[in-house]
Coordinates of N, CA and C and ligand atoms in Angstrom, one line a residue:
M4 N 64.4 -52.8 75.8 CA 65.5 -52.3 74.9 C 65.5 -53.1 73.6
N5 N 65.7 -52.4 72.5 CA 65.8 -52.9 71.2 C 66.9 -53.9 71.1
A6 N 66.8 -54.9 70.2 CA 67.8 -56.0 70.2 C 69.2 -55.5 69.8
V7 N 69.2 -54.5 68.9 CA 70.5 -54.0 68.5 C 71.1 -53.2 69.7
S8 N 70.3 -52.4 70.4 CA 70.8 -51.7 71.6 C 71.3 -52.6 72.6
A9 N 70.6 -53.7 72.8 CA 71.0 -54.8 73.8 C 72.4 -55.4 73.4
R10 N 72.6 -55.6 72.1 CA 73.8 -56.1 71.6 C 75.0 -55.1 71.8
V11 N 74.7 -53.8 71.6 CA 75.7 -52.8 71.8 C 76.1 -52.8 73.3
A12 N 75.1 -52.8 74.2 CA 75.4 -52.8 75.6 C 76.2 -54.0 76.0
A13 N 75.8 -55.2 75.6 CA 76.4 -56.4 76.0 C 77.8 -56.5 75.5
T14 N 78.0 -56.1 74.2 CA 79.4 -56.1 73.6 C 80.3 -55.2 74.4
L15 N 79.9 -54.0 74.7 CA 80.7 -53.1 75.4 C 81.1 -53.7 76.8
K16 N 80.1 -54.2 77.5 CA 80.4 -54.8 78.8 C 81.4 -56.0 78.7
Q17 N 81.2 -56.8 77.7 CA 82.0 -58.0 77.5 C 83.5 -57.6 77.2
L18 N 83.6 -56.6 76.2 CA 85.0 -56.2 75.9 C 85.7 -55.5 77.0
R19 N 85.0 -54.7 77.8 CA 85.6 -54.1 79.0 C 86.1 -55.2 80.0
G20 N 85.2 -56.2 80.1 CA 85.6 -57.3 81.0 C 86.8 -58.1 80.6
E21 N 86.8 -58.4 79.3 CA 88.0 -59.1 78.7 C 89.3 -58.3 78.9
R22 N 89.2 -57.0 78.6 CA 90.4 -56.2 78.7 C 90.7 -55.7 80.2
R23 N 89.7 -55.9 81.0 CA 89.8 -55.4 82.4 C 90.0 -53.9 82.4
W24 N 89.2 -53.2 81.6 CA 89.3 -51.8 81.5 C 88.1 -51.2 82.4
S25 N 88.4 -50.3 83.2 CA 87.4 -49.6 84.0 C 86.7 -48.6 83.0
L26 N 85.6 -48.0 83.4 CA 84.9 -47.0 82.6 C 85.9 -45.9 82.3
G27 N 86.8 -45.5 83.3 CA 87.7 -44.5 83.1 C 88.8 -44.8 82.0
D28 N 89.3 -46.1 82.1 CA 90.2 -46.6 81.1 C 89.6 -46.5 79.7
T29 N 88.3 -47.0 79.6 CA 87.6 -47.0 78.3 C 87.4 -45.6 77.8
A30 N 87.1 -44.6 78.7 CA 86.9 -43.3 78.3 C 88.2 -42.7 77.7
Q31 N 89.4 -43.1 78.3 CA 90.7 -42.6 77.9 C 91.0 -43.2 76.5
F32 N 90.7 -44.5 76.3 CA 91.1 -45.1 75.0 C 90.2 -44.9 73.9
T33 N 88.9 -44.5 74.2 CA 88.0 -44.3 73.1 C 87.7 -42.8 72.8
G34 N 87.9 -41.9 73.8 CA 87.5 -40.5 73.7 C 86.1 -40.3 73.9
V35 N 85.3 -41.3 74.4 CA 83.9 -41.1 74.8 C 83.9 -41.0 76.3
S36 N 83.0 -40.1 76.8 CA 83.0 -39.8 78.2 C 82.5 -41.0 79.1
K37 N 83.0 -41.1 80.3 CA 82.6 -42.2 81.2 C 81.1 -42.2 81.4
A38 N 80.5 -41.0 81.5 CA 79.0 -40.9 81.7 C 78.3 -41.5 80.5
M39 N 78.7 -41.2 79.3 CA 78.1 -41.7 78.1 C 78.3 -43.2 78.0
L40 N 79.5 -43.7 78.2 CA 79.8 -45.1 78.2 C 78.9 -45.9 79.2
G41 N 78.7 -45.3 80.4 CA 77.9 -46.0 81.4 C 76.4 -46.0 80.9
Q42 N 76.0 -44.9 80.3 CA 74.6 -44.9 79.8 C 74.4 -45.9 78.6
I43 N 75.4 -46.0 77.8 CA 75.3 -47.0 76.7 C 75.3 -48.4 77.2
E44 N 76.2 -48.7 78.2 CA 76.3 -50.1 78.7 C 75.1 -50.5 79.5
R45 N 74.4 -49.5 80.1 CA 73.1 -49.8 80.8 C 71.9 -49.8 79.9
G46 N 72.1 -49.5 78.6 CA 71.0 -49.4 77.7 C 70.1 -48.2 77.8
E47 N 70.7 -47.2 78.5 CA 69.9 -46.0 78.7 C 70.0 -45.0 77.6
S48 N 71.0 -45.2 76.7 CA 71.3 -44.3 75.6 C 71.8 -45.0 74.5
S49 N 71.3 -44.7 73.3 CA 71.9 -45.4 72.1 C 72.9 -44.5 71.4
P50 N 74.1 -45.0 71.2 CA 75.2 -44.1 70.6 C 74.9 -43.7 69.2
T51 N 75.4 -42.6 68.8 CA 75.4 -42.2 67.4 C 76.4 -43.1 66.7
V52 N 76.3 -43.2 65.3 CA 77.3 -43.9 64.5 C 78.7 -43.5 64.8
A53 N 78.9 -42.1 64.9 CA 80.2 -41.6 65.2 C 80.7 -42.0 66.5
T54 N 79.9 -42.0 67.5 CA 80.3 -42.4 68.9 C 80.6 -43.9 68.9
L55 N 79.8 -44.7 68.3 CA 80.1 -46.1 68.3 C 81.4 -46.4 67.6
W56 N 81.7 -45.6 66.5 CA 83.0 -45.8 65.8 C 84.1 -45.5 66.7
K57 N 84.0 -44.5 67.5 CA 85.1 -44.2 68.5 C 85.3 -45.3 69.4
I58 N 84.2 -45.9 69.9 CA 84.4 -47.0 70.8 C 85.0 -48.2 70.1
A59 N 84.6 -48.6 68.9 CA 85.2 -49.7 68.2 C 86.7 -49.4 67.9
T60 N 87.0 -48.2 67.5 CA 88.4 -47.9 67.3 C 89.2 -48.0 68.5
G61 N 88.7 -47.5 69.6 CA 89.4 -47.6 70.9 C 89.7 -49.0 71.3
F62 N 88.8 -49.9 71.1 CA 89.0 -51.3 71.4 C 89.8 -52.1 70.3
G63 N 89.8 -51.5 69.1 CA 90.5 -52.2 68.0 C 89.7 -53.3 67.5
V64 N 88.4 -53.2 67.4 CA 87.5 -54.3 66.9 C 86.7 -53.7 65.8
P65 N 86.2 -54.6 64.9 CA 85.4 -54.1 63.8 C 84.1 -53.5 64.3
F66 N 83.6 -52.4 63.6 CA 82.4 -51.7 64.0 C 81.2 -52.6 64.1
S67 N 81.0 -53.6 63.1 CA 79.8 -54.4 63.1 C 79.7 -55.3 64.3
Q68 N 80.9 -55.6 65.0 CA 80.8 -56.4 66.2 C 79.8 -56.0 67.2
F69 N 79.5 -54.6 67.2 CA 78.6 -54.1 68.2 C 77.1 -54.2 67.8
I70 N 76.9 -54.3 66.5 CA 75.5 -54.2 66.0 C 75.0 -55.4 65.3
R71 N 75.8 -56.5 65.2 CA 75.4 -57.7 64.5 C 74.5 -58.5 65.5
L72 N 73.5 -59.1 64.9 CA 72.6 -60.0 65.6 C 72.9 -61.4 65.3
D73 N 72.7 -62.3 66.3 CA 73.0 -63.7 66.0 C 71.9 -64.4 65.3
V74 N 70.7 -63.9 65.4 CA 69.6 -64.5 64.7 C 68.8 -63.4 64.0
G75 N 68.1 -63.8 62.9 CA 67.3 -62.9 62.1 C 68.0 -62.0 61.2
P76 N 67.3 -61.2 60.4 CA 67.9 -60.3 59.5 C 68.6 -59.1 60.2
P77 N 69.6 -58.5 59.5 CA 70.2 -57.3 60.1 C 69.2 -56.2 60.4
Q78 N 69.4 -55.5 61.6 CA 68.6 -54.4 61.9 C 69.4 -53.2 62.2
A79 N 68.8 -52.0 62.0 CA 69.5 -50.7 62.1 C 69.7 -50.4 63.6
L80 N 70.8 -49.7 63.9 CA 71.1 -49.2 65.2 C 70.0 -48.1 65.4
P81 N 69.3 -48.0 66.5 CA 68.3 -47.0 66.7 C 69.0 -45.6 66.6
A82 N 68.4 -44.6 66.0 CA 69.0 -43.3 65.8 C 67.9 -42.2 65.8
A83 N 68.3 -41.0 66.2 CA 67.4 -39.9 66.2 C 67.0 -39.6 64.7
P84 N 65.9 -38.9 64.5 CA 65.4 -38.7 63.1 C 66.4 -38.0 62.2
Q85 N 67.2 -37.1 62.7 CA 68.2 -36.3 61.9 C 69.6 -36.9 61.9
A86 N 69.7 -38.1 62.5 CA 71.1 -38.7 62.6 C 71.3 -39.8 61.6
M87 N 72.6 -40.1 61.3 CA 72.9 -41.2 60.4 C 72.5 -42.5 61.0
R88 N 71.9 -43.3 60.1 CA 71.4 -44.6 60.5 C 72.3 -45.7 59.9
V89 N 72.6 -46.8 60.6 CA 73.5 -47.8 60.0 C 72.9 -49.2 60.3
T90 N 73.0 -50.1 59.2 CA 72.6 -51.5 59.3 C 73.8 -52.3 58.9
P91 N 74.2 -53.4 59.6 CA 75.3 -54.2 59.1 C 74.7 -55.3 58.1
V92 N 74.8 -55.0 56.8 CA 74.3 -55.9 55.8 C 75.1 -57.2 55.8
F93 N 76.4 -57.1 55.8 CA 77.3 -58.3 56.0 C 78.2 -57.9 57.1
P94 N 78.0 -58.4 58.4 CA 78.9 -58.2 59.5 C 80.3 -58.7 59.2
W95 N 81.2 -58.2 60.0 CA 82.6 -58.6 59.9 C 82.8 -60.1 59.8
D96 N 83.6 -60.5 58.8 CA 83.9 -61.9 58.6 C 85.4 -62.0 58.5
A97 N 86.0 -62.7 59.5 CA 87.4 -62.8 59.6 C 88.1 -63.5 58.4
T98 N 87.3 -64.5 57.8 CA 87.9 -65.2 56.7 C 87.9 -64.4 55.4
L99 N 86.8 -63.7 55.2 CA 86.7 -62.9 54.0 C 87.4 -61.5 54.2
G100 N 87.5 -61.1 55.4 CA 88.3 -59.9 55.7 C 87.6 -58.5 55.5
F101 N 86.3 -58.5 55.5 CA 85.6 -57.2 55.4 C 84.3 -57.3 56.1
E102 N 83.7 -56.1 56.3 CA 82.3 -55.9 56.7 C 81.7 -55.0 55.7
M103 N 80.3 -55.1 55.6 CA 79.6 -54.1 54.7 C 78.4 -53.6 55.4
L104 N 78.4 -52.2 55.5 CA 77.3 -51.5 56.2 C 76.4 -50.8 55.2
R105 N 75.2 -50.6 55.5 CA 74.3 -49.8 54.7 C 74.0 -48.6 55.6
L106 N 74.1 -47.4 55.0 CA 74.0 -46.2 55.8 C 72.9 -45.3 55.1
W107 N 72.2 -44.5 56.0 CA 71.1 -43.7 55.5 C 71.2 -42.3 56.2
L108 N 71.2 -41.3 55.4 CA 71.2 -39.9 55.9 C 70.1 -39.1 55.4
P109 N 69.2 -38.5 56.3 CA 68.1 -37.7 55.8 C 68.6 -36.4 55.3
P110 N 67.8 -35.7 54.5 CA 68.2 -34.4 53.9 C 68.7 -33.4 55.0
G111 N 69.9 -32.8 54.8 CA 70.4 -31.8 55.7 C 71.3 -32.4 56.8
A112 N 71.4 -33.7 56.9 CA 72.1 -34.3 58.0 C 73.6 -34.5 57.6
R113 N 74.4 -34.5 58.6 CA 75.8 -34.9 58.4 C 76.3 -35.7 59.6
S114 N 77.4 -36.4 59.4 CA 78.0 -37.2 60.4 C 79.5 -37.1 60.3
E115 N 80.2 -36.6 61.3 CA 81.6 -36.5 61.3 C 82.3 -37.7 61.9
S116 N 83.3 -38.2 61.3 CA 84.0 -39.4 61.8 C 85.4 -39.0 62.2
A117 N 85.7 -39.4 63.4 CA 87.1 -39.3 63.9 C 87.9 -40.4 63.1
P118 N 89.3 -40.2 63.0 CA 90.1 -41.1 62.3 C 89.9 -42.6 62.8
H119 N 89.8 -43.6 61.9 CA 89.8 -44.9 62.4 C 91.3 -45.4 62.5
A120 N 91.5 -46.7 62.9 CA 92.8 -47.2 63.1 C 93.6 -47.1 61.8
V121 N 94.9 -46.9 61.9 CA 95.8 -46.8 60.7 C 95.6 -48.1 59.9
G122 N 95.4 -48.0 58.6 CA 95.3 -49.1 57.7 C 93.8 -49.4 57.4
T123 N 92.9 -48.7 58.1 CA 91.5 -49.0 57.8 C 91.1 -48.3 56.5
V124 N 90.5 -49.0 55.6 CA 90.1 -48.5 54.2 C 88.6 -48.6 54.1
E125 N 88.0 -47.5 53.6 CA 86.5 -47.6 53.3 C 86.3 -47.5 51.8
H126 N 85.3 -48.3 51.4 CA 84.8 -48.2 50.0 C 83.4 -47.8 50.1
V127 N 83.1 -46.5 49.7 CA 81.7 -46.1 49.8 C 81.1 -46.1 48.4
L128 N 79.8 -46.5 48.3 CA 79.1 -46.6 47.0 C 77.7 -46.1 47.2
V129 N 77.4 -45.1 46.5 CA 76.1 -44.4 46.7 C 75.0 -45.2 46.0
E130 N 73.9 -45.5 46.7 CA 72.8 -46.3 46.2 C 71.8 -45.3 45.6
S131 N 71.4 -44.3 46.4 CA 70.4 -43.3 45.9 C 70.7 -42.0 46.7
G132 N 70.3 -40.9 46.0 CA 70.7 -39.5 46.6 C 72.1 -39.2 46.2
T133 N 72.6 -38.2 46.9 CA 74.0 -37.7 46.7 C 74.7 -37.6 48.0
L134 N 76.0 -38.0 47.9 CA 76.9 -38.0 49.1 C 77.9 -36.9 49.0
W135 N 78.0 -36.0 50.0 CA 79.0 -35.0 50.1 C 80.0 -35.6 51.1
L136 N 81.1 -36.1 50.6 CA 82.1 -36.8 51.4 C 83.4 -36.0 51.6
T137 N 83.7 -35.7 52.8 CA 84.9 -35.0 53.1 C 86.0 -35.9 53.7
I138 N 87.1 -35.9 53.1 CA 88.2 -36.8 53.5 C 89.4 -35.9 53.8
D139 N 89.8 -35.8 55.1 CA 90.9 -34.9 55.5 C 90.8 -33.5 54.9
G140 N 89.6 -33.0 54.9 CA 89.4 -31.6 54.5 C 89.1 -31.4 53.0
T141 N 89.2 -32.5 52.2 CA 88.9 -32.4 50.8 C 87.5 -33.0 50.5
L142 N 86.7 -32.2 49.8 CA 85.3 -32.5 49.5 C 85.2 -33.3 48.2
R143 N 84.4 -34.4 48.2 CA 84.1 -35.1 47.0 C 82.6 -35.3 46.9
V144 N 82.0 -35.1 45.8 CA 80.5 -35.2 45.6 C 80.2 -36.5 44.8
L145 N 79.5 -37.4 45.4 CA 79.2 -38.7 44.7 C 77.8 -38.8 44.4
A146 N 77.4 -39.1 43.2 CA 76.0 -39.3 42.8 C 75.7 -40.8 42.9
A147 N 74.5 -41.2 42.7 CA 74.1 -42.6 42.8 C 74.9 -43.4 41.8
G148 N 75.4 -44.5 42.2 CA 76.2 -45.4 41.4 C 77.7 -45.1 41.4
E149 N 78.1 -44.0 42.0 CA 79.5 -43.6 42.1 C 80.1 -44.1 43.5
G150 N 81.3 -44.4 43.4 CA 82.0 -44.9 44.6 C 83.3 -44.2 44.9
E151 N 83.9 -44.4 46.1 CA 85.2 -43.8 46.4 C 85.8 -44.8 47.4
R152 N 87.1 -45.0 47.2 CA 87.9 -45.8 48.2 C 88.9 -44.9 48.8
F153 N 89.0 -44.9 50.1 CA 89.9 -44.0 50.8 C 90.4 -44.5 52.1
A154 N 91.6 -44.1 52.4 CA 92.2 -44.5 53.7 C 91.5 -43.7 54.8
A155 N 90.9 -44.4 55.7 CA 90.0 -43.8 56.7 C 90.6 -43.6 58.1
D156 N 92.0 -43.5 58.0 CA 92.7 -43.1 59.3 C 93.0 -41.6 59.4
V157 N 92.1 -40.9 58.7 CA 92.1 -39.4 58.8 C 90.6 -39.0 59.1
A158 N 90.5 -37.8 59.6 CA 89.1 -37.3 59.9 C 88.3 -37.3 58.6
H159 N 87.1 -37.7 58.6 CA 86.2 -37.7 57.4 C 84.8 -37.5 57.8
G160 N 84.0 -37.1 56.8 CA 82.6 -36.8 57.1 C 81.7 -37.1 56.0
Y161 N 80.4 -37.5 56.3 CA 79.4 -37.8 55.4 C 78.3 -36.8 55.5
E162 N 77.8 -36.3 54.4 CA 76.8 -35.2 54.5 C 75.8 -35.3 53.3
N163 N 74.5 -35.0 53.7 CA 73.5 -35.0 52.6 C 73.0 -33.6 52.5
R164 N 73.5 -32.8 51.5 CA 73.0 -31.5 51.3 C 71.8 -31.4 50.3
G165 N 71.4 -32.6 49.9 CA 70.3 -32.7 48.9 C 68.9 -32.6 49.6
A166 N 67.9 -32.8 48.7 CA 66.5 -32.7 49.2 C 65.9 -34.1 49.4
V167 N 66.6 -35.1 49.0 CA 66.1 -36.5 49.2 C 67.0 -37.3 50.1
P168 N 66.5 -38.4 50.7 CA 67.3 -39.2 51.5 C 68.5 -39.7 50.8
L169 N 69.6 -39.9 51.5 CA 70.8 -40.5 50.9 C 71.0 -41.9 51.4
K170 N 71.2 -42.9 50.5 CA 71.5 -44.2 51.0 C 72.8 -44.6 50.3
F171 N 73.7 -45.1 51.1 CA 75.0 -45.6 50.6 C 75.5 -46.9 51.3
H172 N 76.4 -47.6 50.7 CA 77.0 -48.7 51.3 C 78.4 -48.4 51.6
N173 N 78.9 -49.1 52.6 CA 80.3 -48.9 53.0 C 80.9 -50.2 53.3
I174 N 81.9 -50.6 52.4 CA 82.7 -51.9 52.6 C 84.0 -51.5 53.3
I175 N 84.2 -52.1 54.5 CA 85.3 -51.6 55.3 C 86.4 -52.7 55.5
H176 N 87.6 -52.4 55.2 CA 88.7 -53.3 55.3 C 89.5 -52.8 56.5
Y177 N 89.9 -53.8 57.4 CA 90.7 -53.4 58.6 C 92.1 -54.0 58.4
P178 N 93.1 -53.4 59.0 CA 94.5 -53.9 59.0 C 94.5 -55.1 60.0
R179 N 95.4 -56.0 59.8 CA 95.6 -57.1 60.7 C 94.3 -57.9 61.0
G180 N 93.5 -58.1 60.0 CA 92.3 -58.9 60.1 C 91.4 -58.4 61.2
G181 N 91.3 -57.1 61.4 CA 90.3 -56.6 62.3 C 90.7 -56.6 63.8
R182 N 92.0 -56.9 64.0 CA 92.5 -57.0 65.4 C 93.5 -55.9 65.7
A183 N 93.4 -55.2 66.8 CA 94.4 -54.2 67.1 C 95.8 -54.8 67.4
Ligands
MN23 MN1 84.3 -43.9 58.7

């Protein structure tokens, strides 16, 4: 198992243990199926970015808690070729109050996000390519160097309708210092 996948599996198992949540409880609170949660926890399946976000939101913890490594440089969560890829450039820091992710979307790919916890704010900044960003049904098109700040407690989506890969950063602020 890849180091990031191992971290995802161990974090899920640890959080369930701390909360004393069964797989059924966790499915109810995250909206991710028991079967999928079991596969992720056993390291048999790597979640998509969207699925891992549902899990983080359900537990009320920062996204990067699942993919940060204790040693070495940040690594991407394993992803299918047409899926969004994420690397925690600056994992959640409780003192500074934010985390920063680097995201990558191949041409033609999209990733739909369920609403995050109330008060979660995203700041997206396009590094290269173009981002088609949908926030609660409203489309915004961002070119390289352009950014958008939005309340992420509504459905939103990231899409690359262009011909070249899209790279962007996402600085995420959580309410109550990242704790539910
Ligand atoms: Mn999001």
